[in-house]
Amino acid sequence: MDVVEVNRPSHPEGPLAQTISGVLSISYHDNQLKHAFGILDSMGRSINERSIRSTVETSIIKASKRALDDFEHTYEGLKALGLKVKTLVDKWTKVNAILTNSTNATSSIVSEARRLHHEQTVLQKKLATANAFSETFVVSEREMNVLQNSSLPIDEEFYSALAKVKQMNESCALILADSPSAGEHIMSQTKKCLDHAYDKLKYAVESDLRSLDNAKSSSSVRSQIALLADRPLLLREILSNLADVRRKQLSNDFMNALSNKNMAEKPLDYYMFDPVRYVGAVLAWVHSAIVNEYEYLSTLIDPEVTLTSKLSDTLFADKDSDGILLEVIDTITGVLNQPLRLRIGQLISTQSKVIMVDEIASIIGFYRSMMAKYDQKTLNQGFDQLDLALNAQFDRCLLLELQAAYREKLDQHLQPPEFWVSSLATAKSIVKSYEQSMTYNPAGDETFRTRIGKVLDPFYKQCVKLSESVESPKGHIFTLNCLDILKVSLAGFVCTTWKTEEADEAMRKIVDQLVETEYQTLLDESGLETERFSRFEQFLQSVATETMKRQQLLLSPQIAKEIAARATEKFLDKYKEFASSDGAPYTLNEVRIMLQ
């Protein structure tokens, strides 16, 4: 039986089929489809599915009605707004016409107002220029009187007027630089005012300084001196007059401090019985006076304000601000140079002890270094002369002691002579003073080495001469003792290492000679080379005692042991040559034990 195939259309036909196809073609994920299905689902639960179409259409109609109602209100609002806009346009047209007519009517008035405003601006500028000129280049009668009348006090009004005139003078100088014919009258007027004002300042400062002492410092004087920096000649004259006044006062104070018995404290001359204390007290007073003068002048003169710029370009071109101040102080304190030099110089000339002269030199060096920062040229010249006097007196004292040393004889026990012990004590004192000085150098400076050489070398040469007056080994022992006590005296001082090294070198040479002498003595007393062993046993019995007698003259037990040990070793080396032969009474070790 044949099967009849029915050809189905590939696409559904009819509006319903198309609608269904369109619905089915929509993706499930479409939000609108989900929303529609949700609405249909909710409607399908409450009503019959056959009334869905009518319900949907009813809802659409109601929604359309609400939209039309809302649009009607919007339309009415737009219509009313259009009427208002039209009314505003009409009003603006009227106002514009009125303004146009008003502008045409007031144009001449506006032009006149602009012209008047421009003229007002020009007049204001001219007035400001006139006021500025008046303030800058016109000195009032009141200001002229304040600057020139010496009976009026120097106060803030004076300072203000002076500053104004100075500014006027500088401004006129600038004008004259561009136009020589401009400002000449004002320039001459201001110059006259300034001259009178600075003269008034000068006399006022000099009057104040005469009544001013160390106990009070006037800020007004300080300000007045600062203003005088513009007139270096006047300031120089004031400083010179001030220095003269202070010199006289300082000289009187110094003489009173030296000898016035009415003072609360004892006069400085009271301590003259102790030269070192006296020199220290006098120099301490001088140092205190320098410090006081520096502080006093610093309260009156501000170096950073007064002694800079203009001054450094004129009278003080080769000095800085502090150097100018120190120059004035040097002028003041220079009055102390002569009495200080005479007093201390006379004291130095009376000294007969080298130690005392050195102590005075040390105290002078200490205070000189303390005063160094004040750059006192005049006092330094006096100190230089005192140094020469000290060196001369130092040499004279040494010469006297050396002349006394020539008269001393050699001690029978070969002990260092008294003059050598005294010179070592002097050297030790000099070293201690040098270590405490501000110029201390661990290696010892040239001046220090020269002084130590002066104290020790001539006396050591005299010791050598004494040692040459006796036969060896006594002379060597005496010299060795002198060198040994030198090492002991200078031990512990770093700055004398060079001297102790020289002594060590000389001692080594002498010890070598004494070792050789002791060795020859052992050979001679033992008869080892001449008589072989005939009196060797007797020699061994007495050798220790005889060696001790010879070495007991040495001050240093260590050196004595060293000499004995080295001489013994040399003797044993010689004995070794004979010990191998027949007839030697003792072995080498036995002899070594007996010799120790």
XYZ file of C-alpha atoms in Angstrom, residues 203-465:
263
model
C 79.478 117.659 71.727
C 76.636 115.711 73.328
C 78.606 112.439 73.159
C 81.744 114.049 74.588
C 79.723 115.580 77.410
C 78.064 112.245 78.212
C 81.360 110.344 78.110
C 82.936 112.695 80.639
C 80.183 111.854 83.111
C 79.921 108.149 82.229
C 81.823 105.467 84.140
C 82.145 101.701 84.025
C 79.218 101.178 86.342
C 76.652 102.507 83.891
C 76.273 102.346 80.152
C 73.979 104.713 78.327
C 71.971 103.356 75.426
C 71.531 106.913 74.150
C 75.319 107.369 73.921
C 75.562 104.074 72.050
C 72.922 105.277 69.565
C 74.636 108.646 69.140
C 78.013 107.021 68.455
C 76.364 104.723 65.911
C 74.996 107.790 64.076
C 78.456 109.353 63.996
C 79.709 106.446 61.872
C 78.708 108.567 58.866
C 81.339 111.119 59.907
C 84.573 109.111 60.412
C 86.638 112.187 61.264
C 84.289 113.206 64.053
C 84.087 109.643 65.354
C 87.857 109.316 65.244
C 88.168 112.528 67.245
C 85.638 111.270 69.798
C 87.435 107.939 70.147
C 90.740 109.756 70.556
C 89.328 112.015 73.276
C 87.709 109.028 74.958
C 91.024 107.167 74.890
C 92.800 110.134 76.506
C 90.243 110.292 79.312
C 90.382 106.553 79.899
C 94.208 106.548 79.811
C 94.406 109.087 82.614
C 91.838 107.232 84.669
C 93.529 103.862 84.104
C 96.953 105.259 85.008
C 95.616 106.663 88.276
C 93.852 103.400 89.080
C 97.036 101.415 88.442
C 99.198 103.600 90.661
C 96.564 103.452 93.385
C 96.408 99.665 93.100
C 100.192 99.470 93.452
C 100.737 101.620 96.490
C 97.535 103.112 97.885
C 97.222 102.034 101.525
C 93.712 103.412 101.902
C 92.145 100.807 99.644
C 89.974 98.048 101.090
C 92.360 95.457 99.668
C 96.099 95.319 100.198
C 98.175 97.243 97.622
C 100.015 95.186 95.035
C 103.402 96.341 96.323
C 102.619 94.528 99.562
C 103.407 91.230 97.806
C 106.828 92.335 96.566
C 108.502 90.033 99.097
C 107.286 87.141 96.914
C 108.422 87.992 93.353
C 106.294 85.380 91.573
C 103.157 86.301 93.479
C 103.843 90.001 92.957
C 104.264 89.656 89.188
C 101.162 87.467 89.001
C 99.086 89.974 90.984
C 100.231 92.918 88.841
C 99.596 91.118 85.552
C 96.232 89.857 86.794
C 95.259 93.465 87.526
C 96.394 94.522 84.034
C 94.476 91.680 82.400
C 91.370 92.595 84.374
C 91.761 96.220 83.278
C 91.975 95.194 79.612
C 88.845 93.061 79.918
C 87.006 95.897 81.664
C 87.977 98.373 78.952
C 86.839 95.965 76.248
C 83.484 95.413 77.917
C 83.064 99.128 78.618
C 83.761 100.141 75.018
C 81.602 97.305 73.701
C 78.642 98.738 75.600
C 79.241 102.112 73.955
C 80.312 101.029 70.492
C 78.621 98.281 68.542
C 81.297 96.977 66.133
C 78.709 95.437 63.815
C 76.829 98.741 63.435
C 79.266 101.547 64.103
C 82.656 100.333 62.925
C 81.746 98.890 59.546
C 81.067 99.927 55.932
C 81.851 103.636 55.792
C 84.577 103.506 58.427
C 86.296 100.537 56.850
C 86.521 102.430 53.577
C 88.233 105.482 55.055
C 90.306 105.805 58.205
C 90.222 102.128 59.166
C 90.612 100.538 55.746
C 93.116 97.928 56.944
C 91.098 96.754 59.989
C 87.907 94.874 60.642
C 85.289 96.097 63.091
C 86.755 94.281 66.100
C 90.249 95.407 65.144
C 89.174 99.056 65.338
C 87.824 98.500 68.829
C 91.021 96.732 69.902
C 93.092 99.600 68.517
C 91.265 102.025 70.806
C 91.784 99.665 73.759
C 95.480 99.384 72.904
C 95.730 103.173 72.966
C 94.118 103.220 76.408
C 96.039 100.359 78.017
C 99.332 101.455 76.476
C 99.664 103.875 79.378
C 100.417 100.858 81.600
C 103.409 99.787 79.520
C 106.081 101.987 81.097
C 105.199 101.562 84.800
C 104.619 97.844 84.271
C 107.953 97.395 82.513
C 109.841 99.436 85.117
C 108.312 97.655 88.105
C 108.750 94.121 86.817
C 112.089 94.886 85.158
C 113.475 96.191 88.440
C 112.215 93.088 90.214
C 113.838 90.812 87.624
C 117.199 92.536 87.969
C 117.296 91.740 91.698
C 116.860 87.988 91.276
C 119.833 85.686 91.763
C 118.174 82.282 91.427
C 117.631 80.683 88.048
C 114.455 78.968 89.256
C 112.932 82.266 90.369
C 113.722 83.912 87.028
C 112.138 81.002 85.188
C 108.996 81.123 87.334
C 108.657 84.836 86.636
C 109.083 84.134 82.922
C 106.389 81.445 83.110
C 103.857 83.714 84.821
C 104.557 86.487 82.302
C 104.148 84.033 79.429
C 100.852 82.817 80.870
C 99.307 86.275 81.151
C 100.735 87.293 77.789
C 98.921 84.387 76.162
C 95.752 85.396 78.036
C 96.012 88.918 76.614
C 96.867 87.744 73.099
C 93.269 87.825 71.834
C 93.069 91.549 72.661
C 96.063 92.303 70.391
C 97.710 94.804 72.732
C 100.642 95.938 70.579
C 102.001 98.476 73.068
C 101.936 96.044 75.981
C 103.442 93.349 73.762
C 106.405 95.628 73.123
C 106.843 95.927 76.872
C 106.590 92.157 77.242
C 109.258 91.737 74.554
C 111.586 93.980 76.554
C 110.791 92.021 79.708
C 111.609 88.791 77.866
C 114.990 90.229 76.931
C 115.565 91.249 80.542
C 114.529 87.787 81.736
C 116.883 86.047 79.307
C 119.751 88.330 80.300
C 119.115 87.810 84.021
C 118.708 84.077 83.408
C 122.144 83.976 81.793
C 123.671 86.071 84.604
C 122.275 83.748 87.260
C 123.571 80.720 85.375
C 126.984 82.330 85.084
C 127.113 82.930 88.840
C 126.161 79.331 89.542
C 128.678 78.093 86.983
C 131.438 80.152 88.585
C 130.556 78.529 91.889
C 130.684 75.132 90.185
C 134.270 75.756 89.057
C 135.297 75.869 92.717
C 133.828 72.501 93.666
C 136.020 69.396 93.992
C 135.343 65.805 93.092
C 133.663 63.813 95.852
C 135.749 60.885 97.084
C 132.700 58.636 96.823
C 132.164 59.764 93.223
C 128.731 61.196 94.001
C 127.258 63.925 91.717
C 128.404 67.376 92.843
C 126.077 69.877 94.472
C 126.052 72.205 91.468
C 124.876 69.349 89.225
C 122.068 68.405 91.627
C 121.049 72.067 91.790
C 121.040 72.453 87.997
C 118.886 69.317 87.669
C 116.419 70.736 90.197
C 116.302 73.932 88.157
C 115.730 71.986 84.951
C 112.958 69.970 86.589
C 111.255 73.162 87.735
C 111.498 74.597 84.218
C 109.975 71.428 82.771
C 107.057 71.528 85.207
C 106.385 75.183 84.393
C 106.546 74.417 80.687
C 104.062 71.561 81.016
C 101.582 73.910 82.674
C 102.030 76.674 80.096
C 99.601 77.349 77.242
C 102.431 76.909 74.698
C 103.206 73.351 75.807
C 104.421 71.022 73.062
C 105.062 67.339 73.920
C 108.105 67.378 71.662
C 109.423 70.566 73.279
C 109.702 73.767 71.256
C 112.978 75.425 70.330
C 112.850 78.004 73.131
C 112.275 75.313 75.751
C 115.115 73.130 74.446
C 117.451 76.100 74.394
C 116.628 76.947 78.007
C 117.130 73.335 79.160
C 120.431 73.281 77.285
C 121.560 76.455 79.038
C 120.699 74.990 82.436
C 122.312 71.555 81.963
C 125.017 71.578 79.289
C 127.602 73.912 80.933
C 127.323 72.081 84.244
C 127.595 68.690 82.578
C 130.774 69.840 80.870
C 132.122 70.798 84.281
C 131.229 67.294 85.511
C 133.197 65.834 82.607
C 136.178 68.026 83.507
